[in-house]
XYZ file of C-alpha atoms in Angstrom:
701
model
C 152.401 47.746 108.296
C 149.661 45.135 109.962
C 146.857 44.095 108.643
C 143.758 43.799 110.977
C 139.904 44.666 109.615
C 139.713 47.979 111.724
C 141.539 49.044 108.598
C 139.004 47.729 106.075
C 135.766 49.452 108.315
C 134.156 52.353 106.480
C 134.295 54.687 104.879
C 137.884 52.492 102.740
C 139.076 53.993 99.820
C 140.963 50.776 98.216
C 142.836 53.838 95.967
C 144.370 55.156 98.997
C 145.488 52.414 100.502
C 146.866 50.458 97.986
C 149.239 54.707 98.097
C 149.944 54.111 101.445
C 151.552 50.429 101.789
C 153.547 51.728 98.797
C 155.011 54.676 100.882
C 155.425 52.631 103.611
C 158.055 50.187 101.246
C 162.008 51.560 101.099
C 161.473 51.617 97.027
C 158.482 51.578 96.127
C 157.716 55.660 96.438
C 158.939 58.242 94.343
C 160.759 59.366 97.545
C 164.553 59.346 96.172
C 163.698 59.888 92.443
C 163.571 57.692 90.047
C 166.998 55.783 90.743
C 165.498 54.524 94.280
C 162.633 53.378 92.755
C 162.826 49.638 93.222
C 159.757 47.842 91.278
C 161.120 44.267 92.604
C 161.113 44.711 96.188
C 157.482 47.086 95.905
C 156.100 42.992 93.533
C 157.728 41.608 96.996
C 155.711 43.432 99.449
C 152.172 43.719 97.602
C 152.682 39.256 97.348
C 153.491 38.945 100.673
C 150.168 42.023 101.340
C 147.781 40.299 99.354
C 149.370 36.489 101.655
C 148.403 38.006 104.796
C 145.353 39.206 103.265
C 143.973 36.096 102.383
C 145.175 34.363 106.077
C 142.684 37.593 107.359
C 139.758 36.584 105.378
C 139.996 32.718 106.927
C 139.955 33.700 110.020
C 137.337 36.559 109.438
C 135.484 33.889 107.436
C 136.357 31.123 110.577
C 134.953 34.038 113.478
C 131.814 33.861 110.892
C 130.327 30.304 110.256
C 131.541 30.427 114.500
C 128.951 33.493 114.705
C 126.722 32.331 113.281
C 126.379 28.708 114.239
C 125.643 30.025 118.213
C 122.855 32.251 116.520
C 121.082 28.538 116.032
C 121.984 27.511 118.834
C 120.241 30.420 120.653
C 117.869 30.588 118.376
C 116.022 26.759 119.252
C 116.433 27.723 122.608
C 114.502 31.073 122.521
C 111.902 29.190 120.035
C 111.453 26.668 123.076
C 110.889 29.292 125.387
C 108.211 30.647 123.452
C 105.934 27.607 123.287
C 106.791 26.344 126.938
C 104.953 29.853 127.819
C 102.429 29.320 125.489
C 101.525 26.209 127.052
C 101.817 28.325 129.786
C 99.417 30.923 129.281
C 96.477 27.552 127.858
C 97.189 26.668 131.322
C 96.359 30.035 133.076
C 93.933 31.067 130.610
C 91.983 27.832 130.892
C 91.704 28.234 134.882
C 91.226 31.896 134.421
C 88.036 30.896 133.304
C 87.319 27.942 135.998
C 88.144 31.157 138.309
C 84.665 33.318 136.000
C 82.208 30.864 136.481
C 82.414 30.047 139.467
C 82.467 33.914 140.603
C 79.383 34.503 138.125
C 78.306 31.424 139.934
C 78.793 32.954 143.610
C 76.943 36.176 142.156
C 73.891 34.834 140.947
C 73.768 33.151 144.043
C 74.803 35.957 147.061
C 71.885 38.386 144.222
C 69.390 35.638 144.836
C 69.951 35.466 148.625
C 70.252 39.410 148.718
C 66.194 39.661 146.751
C 65.963 37.199 149.471
C 67.018 39.540 152.011
C 65.443 42.486 151.164
C 62.251 40.645 150.619
C 62.315 39.835 154.265
C 63.999 43.180 155.615
C 62.190 45.413 153.974
C 59.044 44.468 155.563
C 60.201 44.804 158.121
C 62.188 48.064 157.885
C 58.437 49.293 156.719
C 57.218 47.653 160.435
C 59.729 49.190 162.362
C 58.717 52.741 160.508
C 55.290 52.451 160.983
C 55.730 51.225 164.428
C 57.986 54.146 164.908
C 55.613 56.466 163.320
C 52.623 55.073 165.534
C 55.294 55.763 168.935
C 55.193 59.167 167.441
C 51.442 60.041 166.378
C 50.445 57.789 169.973
C 52.514 61.360 171.918
C 50.048 63.614 169.478
C 46.990 61.332 170.057
C 47.839 61.880 173.694
C 48.958 65.339 173.863
C 52.384 64.560 175.099
C 55.509 65.007 172.516
C 58.004 63.931 174.987
C 60.327 62.166 172.173
C 63.517 63.822 172.384
C 63.481 64.445 168.477
C 60.429 67.072 168.652
C 62.568 69.268 171.971
C 65.929 68.867 170.476
C 66.329 71.864 168.210
C 69.027 69.945 167.092
C 67.261 67.303 165.122
C 64.732 69.345 163.994
C 65.539 67.907 160.408
C 65.264 63.920 161.450
C 61.462 65.403 163.355
C 60.169 67.317 160.264
C 61.363 64.020 157.633
C 59.163 62.574 161.084
C 55.974 64.800 161.235
C 56.230 65.245 157.140
C 55.023 61.804 156.651
C 52.551 61.998 159.813
C 51.223 64.574 158.108
C 50.970 62.523 155.318
C 49.030 59.898 156.978
C 46.571 62.521 158.775
C 45.247 63.433 155.686
C 43.791 60.114 155.197
C 41.763 59.552 159.148
C 38.932 60.547 158.983
C 37.619 64.458 160.701
C 35.569 63.405 163.195
C 37.509 60.404 165.269
C 40.350 62.329 164.216
C 40.118 66.213 164.413
C 41.446 66.898 167.500
C 45.642 64.732 166.744
C 45.281 65.726 162.981
C 44.723 69.652 164.484
C 48.288 69.691 166.452
C 50.191 67.342 163.879
C 49.481 70.540 161.365
C 50.380 73.033 164.263
C 54.122 71.231 164.739
C 54.001 70.781 160.531
C 53.138 74.177 159.933
C 55.785 75.737 163.146
C 58.739 73.637 161.572
C 57.656 74.809 158.019
C 58.507 78.237 160.020
C 61.789 77.454 161.948
C 63.410 75.411 158.508
C 62.217 79.161 156.346
C 63.600 80.835 159.737
C 67.063 78.663 159.897
C 66.986 79.031 155.850
C 67.249 82.854 155.872
C 69.457 83.126 158.599
C 72.099 80.381 156.848
C 71.461 82.756 153.342
C 72.525 86.293 155.611
C 75.868 84.057 157.130
C 76.463 82.697 153.395
C 76.815 79.099 154.661
C 75.955 77.908 151.046
C 76.365 74.335 153.270
C 73.622 74.628 155.576
C 71.487 76.431 152.576
C 71.342 73.525 150.976
C 69.928 71.005 153.270
C 67.878 72.937 154.983
C 65.971 73.270 150.927
C 66.882 69.722 151.020
C 63.869 69.460 154.235
C 61.955 72.173 153.002
C 61.520 70.002 149.413
C 59.303 67.767 150.448
C 57.079 70.254 151.982
C 54.040 72.929 150.848
C 56.615 76.355 152.535
C 59.574 75.180 149.778
C 57.400 77.655 147.801
C 57.706 80.125 150.221
C 61.488 79.470 150.746
C 62.247 80.340 147.700
C 60.305 83.714 147.654
C 62.198 84.033 150.934
C 64.970 83.208 148.799
C 64.300 85.060 146.047
C 64.037 88.568 148.228
C 66.416 88.674 150.276
C 69.383 88.007 147.296
C 67.814 90.971 145.992
C 68.442 93.199 148.860
C 71.075 95.881 148.564
C 71.569 95.422 145.236
C 70.110 97.666 143.325
C 72.227 100.402 145.151
C 73.149 102.545 141.215
C 70.880 104.486 139.081
C 71.532 101.652 136.516
C 68.952 98.868 137.418
C 69.031 96.980 133.645
C 72.866 96.506 134.707
C 72.134 95.618 138.492
C 70.176 93.002 137.336
C 72.657 91.544 135.214
C 75.285 91.431 138.001
C 72.636 89.932 140.125
C 71.692 87.347 137.973
C 75.212 86.381 137.260
C 75.687 86.867 141.171
C 72.470 84.662 141.994
C 72.964 82.054 138.836
C 76.223 80.274 140.949
C 74.497 80.070 144.056
C 71.529 78.313 142.632
C 73.159 75.578 141.407
C 74.471 74.863 144.528
C 71.410 75.524 146.628
C 68.473 73.749 144.697
C 67.989 70.456 143.349
C 66.052 72.741 140.032
C 68.935 75.818 139.602
C 66.233 76.511 137.096
C 62.421 77.275 137.743
C 64.162 79.390 141.281
C 66.702 81.732 138.369
C 63.051 81.639 136.712
C 61.364 82.522 139.060
C 63.819 85.274 140.512
C 63.785 87.037 136.748
C 60.049 86.638 137.044
C 59.685 88.198 140.414
C 62.509 91.134 138.620
C 60.616 91.801 135.628
C 57.433 91.993 137.524
C 58.841 94.387 140.144
C 61.580 96.033 139.979
C 61.462 96.348 135.540
C 58.215 96.574 135.189
C 57.752 99.524 138.070
C 61.179 101.717 136.487
C 59.175 101.632 132.808
C 56.199 103.161 134.125
C 58.112 105.696 136.117
C 60.281 106.317 132.918
C 57.034 106.464 130.601
C 54.124 107.919 132.366
C 55.191 111.119 133.081
C 56.048 112.069 130.217
C 53.542 110.557 127.712
C 51.035 113.462 127.844
C 53.541 116.122 128.241
C 57.039 115.650 125.923
C 56.082 113.132 123.561
C 59.175 112.843 121.704
C 60.762 112.538 125.203
C 58.435 109.306 125.835
C 59.333 108.023 122.504
C 63.012 108.501 123.093
C 62.032 106.596 126.818
C 59.972 103.320 124.725
C 62.954 103.150 122.660
C 66.144 102.516 124.841
C 64.056 100.940 127.801
C 62.747 98.362 125.136
C 66.094 97.846 124.080
C 67.365 97.572 127.122
C 65.120 95.317 128.365
C 65.656 92.659 125.111
C 69.483 93.084 125.668
C 68.864 92.150 129.237
C 66.995 89.062 128.256
C 69.411 88.287 125.698
C 71.769 88.182 127.891
C 69.610 86.289 130.155
C 69.715 83.251 128.220
C 73.297 81.989 128.880
C 71.238 80.882 132.569
C 69.348 77.197 132.841
C 66.021 79.119 132.595
C 64.455 75.782 130.913
C 64.056 74.545 127.709
C 61.570 77.662 126.499
C 63.919 80.357 127.144
C 63.011 83.009 124.539
C 59.490 82.217 124.917
C 59.739 82.548 129.002
C 61.673 86.102 128.121
C 59.488 87.314 125.564
C 56.147 86.686 127.366
C 57.886 88.556 130.871
C 58.421 91.804 127.796
C 55.417 91.761 126.534
C 53.793 91.802 129.447
C 55.874 94.502 130.832
C 55.567 96.836 127.092
C 52.032 95.396 126.138
C 49.909 98.916 126.825
C 52.810 100.971 125.510
C 53.471 99.354 121.965
C 49.194 99.522 120.728
C 49.530 103.061 120.932
C 53.104 103.028 119.749
C 52.746 103.447 116.003
C 49.602 106.322 116.105
C 51.906 108.060 118.674
C 55.001 108.015 116.765
C 52.997 109.308 112.859
C 51.163 112.096 115.071
C 54.733 113.006 116.767
C 55.901 113.507 113.030
C 53.571 115.370 111.773
C 53.899 118.419 114.333
C 57.366 117.609 114.546
C 56.397 117.626 110.818
C 54.900 120.973 110.935
C 56.558 122.788 112.749
C 60.571 122.895 111.349
C 58.829 123.965 107.840
C 57.074 126.264 109.605
C 59.727 128.125 111.967
C 61.779 127.943 108.097
C 58.937 129.461 106.755
C 58.170 132.395 109.471
C 62.898 132.301 109.690
C 62.989 133.563 105.490
C 59.716 136.509 106.690
C 57.676 134.557 104.175
C 53.870 133.749 104.136
C 53.545 129.860 102.684
C 51.129 130.426 99.205
C 48.160 128.301 98.951
C 48.512 126.491 95.899
C 45.785 124.923 94.323
C 44.976 121.491 93.579
C 41.567 119.918 91.452
C 40.744 119.872 88.713
C 41.811 124.080 87.753
C 44.946 123.814 89.024
C 44.996 119.926 87.106
C 43.756 122.174 84.221
C 46.450 124.737 84.495
C 49.081 122.139 84.672
C 48.032 120.865 81.207
C 47.983 124.031 79.758
C 51.485 125.131 80.982
C 53.409 122.190 80.397
C 51.665 122.400 76.395
C 51.923 126.151 76.311
C 54.857 127.273 78.248
C 52.953 129.956 79.557
C 53.432 131.665 82.842
C 50.126 130.825 83.924
C 49.854 133.325 87.101
C 51.315 136.883 88.780
C 54.973 135.721 88.662
C 57.113 135.927 91.546
C 59.790 138.290 92.993
C 61.861 135.748 95.095
C 64.911 137.527 95.136
C 67.103 134.222 94.303
C 65.722 132.890 97.845
C 64.429 129.102 96.852
C 62.401 127.805 99.933
C 64.874 124.726 99.703
C 66.897 124.546 102.902
C 69.486 121.911 103.529
C 69.262 122.367 107.090
C 65.183 121.771 107.131
C 66.127 118.830 104.608
C 68.748 116.550 107.660
C 66.020 117.411 110.571
C 63.212 116.273 109.313
C 65.287 113.487 107.259
C 66.823 112.972 110.947
C 63.267 112.772 112.639
C 62.770 110.132 110.241
C 65.751 108.447 110.905
C 64.577 108.158 114.129
C 61.359 107.102 113.574
C 61.841 103.984 111.303
C 65.268 102.738 113.974
C 62.299 103.106 116.648
C 59.379 101.469 113.966
C 61.746 98.525 113.575
C 62.128 97.886 117.460
C 58.941 99.076 119.357
C 56.974 97.338 115.484
C 55.346 93.493 116.393
C 57.069 91.715 112.593
C 53.313 91.622 111.436
C 52.604 95.196 111.570
C 56.450 96.133 110.419
C 55.722 96.540 106.959
C 52.024 98.304 107.961
C 53.967 100.794 110.571
C 57.114 101.943 108.092
C 54.800 102.876 105.446
C 53.046 104.415 107.120
C 56.188 106.564 107.868
C 57.212 107.105 104.595
C 53.932 109.111 103.671
C 54.679 111.052 106.207
C 58.134 111.828 104.780
C 56.933 112.693 101.846
C 54.764 115.091 102.155
C 56.281 116.969 104.325
C 59.748 116.785 102.827
C 57.981 116.050 98.936
C 54.660 117.782 98.335
C 55.475 120.422 101.596
C 58.581 121.210 100.912
C 60.217 120.355 97.997
C 57.044 120.309 95.166
C 56.192 123.999 96.780
C 59.246 125.758 95.916
C 59.051 124.191 92.457
C 55.783 125.643 91.864
C 57.359 129.173 93.801
C 60.355 128.976 91.093
C 57.738 128.361 88.377
C 56.209 131.435 89.342
C 59.766 133.459 89.380
C 60.559 133.059 85.918
C 59.943 135.665 83.368
C 58.238 135.464 79.973
C 60.490 133.669 76.949
C 59.904 137.721 75.337
C 61.204 139.462 79.045
C 64.572 141.398 78.276
C 66.902 139.739 81.102
C 66.750 136.564 81.825
C 66.546 134.523 84.794
C 68.450 131.548 85.364
C 67.370 131.440 89.658
C 65.794 127.971 88.930
C 68.407 126.609 88.060
C 69.390 127.299 91.415
C 65.989 125.631 92.450
C 67.197 122.588 90.356
C 70.031 121.857 91.621
C 69.340 121.765 95.043
C 66.557 119.897 94.959
C 68.350 117.688 93.198
C 70.516 117.110 95.914
C 68.119 116.757 98.119
C 66.523 113.982 96.281
C 69.515 111.909 96.261
C 69.556 112.248 100.340
C 65.928 111.245 100.200
C 66.443 108.270 98.346
C 69.649 107.082 100.209
C 67.118 107.247 103.135
C 64.833 105.398 101.479
C 67.034 102.836 99.973
C 69.163 102.026 103.802
C 66.737 102.753 106.450
C 62.959 102.219 104.751
C 64.496 99.206 102.440
C 65.726 96.735 104.721
C 62.055 96.672 106.797
C 59.231 96.504 103.513
C 61.534 94.208 101.778
C 60.036 90.472 102.072
C 56.546 92.099 101.817
C 53.849 93.811 99.845
C 54.060 96.475 100.705
C 57.504 97.167 98.627
C 55.682 97.897 95.958
C 53.155 100.733 97.488
C 56.400 101.959 98.258
C 57.822 101.828 95.336
C 54.963 102.809 93.845
C 54.502 106.347 96.220
C 58.546 107.077 94.676
C 57.902 106.167 91.267
C 55.244 108.882 91.025
C 56.066 111.553 93.110
C 59.204 111.029 91.538
C 57.231 111.714 88.142
C 54.844 114.665 89.691
C 58.773 116.716 90.284
C 60.409 115.875 87.058
C 57.234 117.300 85.578
C 57.830 120.175 86.964
C 61.501 120.416 86.554
C 61.251 120.130 83.028
C 58.549 122.642 83.299
C 61.072 125.268 84.299
C 64.300 124.118 83.001
C 62.113 124.061 79.459
C 61.564 128.137 80.309
C 64.369 128.530 81.677
C 65.736 127.548 78.219
C 63.269 130.028 76.387
C 63.800 132.721 78.807
C 67.732 132.201 77.874
C 66.930 132.168 74.317
C 65.032 134.613 74.681
C 67.258 137.395 75.788
C 69.618 136.726 73.287
C 66.978 137.725 71.045
C 66.617 140.476 72.487
C 70.165 141.264 72.346
C 70.186 140.945 68.365
C 67.556 142.287 68.238
C 67.797 145.735 69.419
C 71.313 145.532 68.251
C 72.087 144.289 65.269
C 71.181 146.866 62.035
C 70.297 145.752 58.845
C 73.852 147.155 57.506
C 75.927 145.363 59.932
C 77.303 143.014 57.359
C 77.634 145.423 54.929
C 79.722 147.056 56.638
C 82.373 150.511 56.299
C 83.964 148.513 59.661
C 84.105 145.434 61.815
C 81.975 146.347 64.524
C 79.138 144.109 65.839
C 77.995 142.390 68.934
C 77.905 138.310 68.484
C 80.834 138.697 71.080
C 78.223 139.945 73.610
C 75.747 137.252 72.963
C 78.461 134.494 73.700
C 79.744 135.695 76.460
C 76.093 135.746 77.493
C 75.581 131.885 76.200
C 78.736 130.856 77.916
C 77.331 131.524 81.255
C 74.575 130.370 80.969
C 76.218 127.039 80.582
C 78.526 127.012 82.800
C 75.478 127.777 84.859
C 73.606 124.504 83.538
C 76.464 122.461 83.396
C 76.464 123.479 87.095
C 72.493 122.879 88.282
C 72.735 119.356 87.311
C 74.565 116.098 87.186
C 74.688 112.826 84.921
C 72.925 112.848 81.452
C 70.355 115.878 82.562
C 73.863 117.667 82.400
C 73.844 116.629 78.123
C 69.920 116.430 77.859
C 69.633 120.241 78.558
C 72.677 121.736 76.728
C 71.627 119.684 73.630
C 68.214 120.837 74.573
C 70.228 125.152 74.952
C 72.421 124.818 72.475
C 69.824 123.110 70.216
C 67.257 126.184 70.607
C 71.298 128.785 70.577
C 71.638 127.244 67.325
C 68.396 127.168 65.480
C 67.889 131.279 66.874
C 71.088 132.428 65.185
C 70.621 130.028 61.603
C 66.862 132.599 61.906
C 68.789 135.370 62.592
C 71.835 135.415 60.559
C 69.126 134.524 57.267
C 67.822 138.138 58.365
C 70.353 139.896 56.597
C 72.130 140.699 53.240
C 75.850 140.227 52.978
C 78.403 141.861 51.215
C 81.887 139.514 50.429
C 82.866 141.587 53.622
C 79.607 141.476 56.306
C 80.111 137.537 55.337
C 83.900 137.047 56.323
C 82.452 138.964 59.878
C 79.240 136.039 59.318
C 81.831 133.792 59.606
C 84.072 135.084 62.430
C 81.278 135.420 64.193
C 80.273 131.805 63.598
C 83.449 130.394 64.759
C 83.228 132.554 67.645
C 79.950 130.474 68.525
C 81.133 127.738 67.436
C 83.645 127.876 70.431
C 80.923 128.278 72.460
C 80.158 125.431 70.865
C 82.746 122.996 72.298
C 82.391 124.052 76.068
C 78.992 122.498 76.018
C 81.219 119.060 75.645
C 77.529 117.707 72.883
C 78.364 116.214 69.939
C 75.241 117.460 68.155
C 75.841 120.834 68.959
C 79.134 120.900 67.429
C 78.358 119.098 64.364
C 75.521 121.995 64.132
C 77.737 124.862 64.985
C 80.099 122.992 62.133
C 77.793 123.379 59.594
C 76.706 126.579 60.375
C 79.644 127.671 59.716
C 80.533 125.637 56.052
C 76.841 127.691 55.791
C 78.059 131.017 56.234
C 81.360 130.016 53.544
C 79.124 130.356 51.077
C 78.547 133.614 51.760
C 81.751 134.615 50.585
C 82.911 131.973 47.917
C 83.951 132.456 44.584
C 80.812 132.185 41.972
C 82.898 129.611 39.978
C 83.707 127.564 43.358
C 80.395 127.928 44.515
C 78.996 124.571 42.982
C 82.135 122.778 43.977
C 81.863 123.954 47.891
C 77.894 122.974 47.513
C 79.426 119.285 46.873
C 82.131 119.699 49.929
C 81.660 117.586 52.482
C 79.738 118.327 55.483
C 77.214 120.088 52.619
C 76.551 117.098 50.624
C 73.981 115.539 52.827
C 72.194 119.049 53.865
C 68.810 120.321 51.763
C 69.753 121.843 48.192
C 66.866 124.097 49.474
C 68.616 125.533 52.496
C 71.929 125.723 50.671
C 70.132 127.683 47.977
C 68.210 130.398 51.040
C 72.041 131.018 52.181
C 73.412 131.934 48.908
C 70.520 134.644 48.288
C 71.536 136.498 50.936
C 74.360 137.286 49.185
C 74.121 140.692 47.659
C 75.147 139.234 44.633
C 73.182 136.395 44.056
C 71.101 138.177 40.780
C 73.993 139.968 39.023
C 76.874 137.004 39.560
C 72.895 134.819 38.664
C 73.794 132.253 41.483
C 70.270 131.092 40.924
C 71.351 129.105 37.956
C 73.729 126.392 40.062
C 70.208 125.336 42.216
C 68.248 125.090 38.707
């Protein structure tokens, strides 16, 4: 196997190399089996190959040394070249510094020479310019304008420059000696000014931006420059207002003109400001006046809607216009323009808003009561009404005649939605149209009108009617009508509270009016809660009164010493269960638990007192236990732990009516009765017919 350096290139595997060498040697591999293996031949081959490897190593080492020597020689040569280049660079840099100093010296001389030449040339140019102007002045003095510059229309720009300078000079001359020439110069000045404006107008119509820019630059030094701007503003508005939407047309016009103004005039922000001012003071003001004046006295609702819409669209337009360059204080500029248009309308806005809401609210209320064929009853005020209210709260007596409402609550969700909708629009208009300093005060006045119409004239009136419709507690039939009033009043007040938080609070949250609004809201809530509490209390009394009437008229003295098991308790239970369901439907939150607790406690008291009116045999006690079990099942529907506990205790007390005399003391010591007053236990035991015969009193002595 020939030995070359290529055999040892990476990747190199020594084991594989040895195996390949042995395989190529005759008798050195596994070919032919163990008999063909010749270790001497293999050893000889290995020794020869090792010699070849040594020779190859020496050859490679000599080549490496040669290459290292060559590399050292080239490195020295390269170092010498770098040194030579550095020396050349230093020489060149030195020459550059010398050249730079020489150039600076020459430049200084040139600048000095230029200053000297300018010092000589400037007076010369001024003298030439003065001579030229004197020549033209002499022509005006002689009255014969012979120069081509005044007679050639193509040289109007040069003529304008000359006449503008002559006009300035003429103003310094005494009038008595040069009156005639001053008049001629002024006449020519105005004539050229008029020609330039005409040329500018013609170029604008042709759309020649370059020519417009040239003429505007010439007119910049004339007094008629402002008139040129006015002509431009007037002409660019021609044909711009073809649609019915003046605001959109204005935005499109300003967008189009803004780019052109920057290309034509040297101070585009001034021209744009003047254009926008012209549009606001003419187009927009006329449009606003036309829209508002025609409805201001004939249709207040439409007037307020138009005012809100126009003001909103005008401010939105002003926001768009802030994108243009209108000077440093463009926001103040646009605010003043808006104020100039709407100030007369905004001053009287809140008065018209209040008058409209007042009349609109009264109309909505009257329309509702007319639809019900109801004539509103006057609700008393003053000391007599306050006295009646206090008597009613303390005694729960119905003061005045009981009114039959035929189930009508006189509360209308549609009416409430209409009132809240009108008020919501009023709050939106108030937010947009009121001055920031007057906003809380105006919003509060709108809120007071809402309170008056919704809470006082509608809800409070319905509560008064509802209270008057509740029968006395000794009536034979319970009337749950007031609970319908409670349910609807509760729903309405939730809507009122939502509008208070969503619409009013953002307008007054950072002002002293917040405390007044919260106080007024609290006052209204408290007044309605008093009437609601009174009505619910009287309704509960009415329910309990009806159940008391049923028990008094249908329960017989001998029912609990019966020959059979018939009684009337289940009928009373059905009435009570219906009342509990109505209460739960009519209220929400903790109010349900509070009312059901009160109803359950009074119901328990009624049954407790009713059971103590009878004497009980053993069978009668069992009937009483069955009846109380039914009432306890009713109490579970209340889902009030206290009521259920009371009936559990009453059920345990009824067990005293049937327990054997020997077990009486043990039952009284039971878990449910051990904490009760022994006098109460004794009173129940006394209801047994065998109280005396069985000497049951000894257990309580």
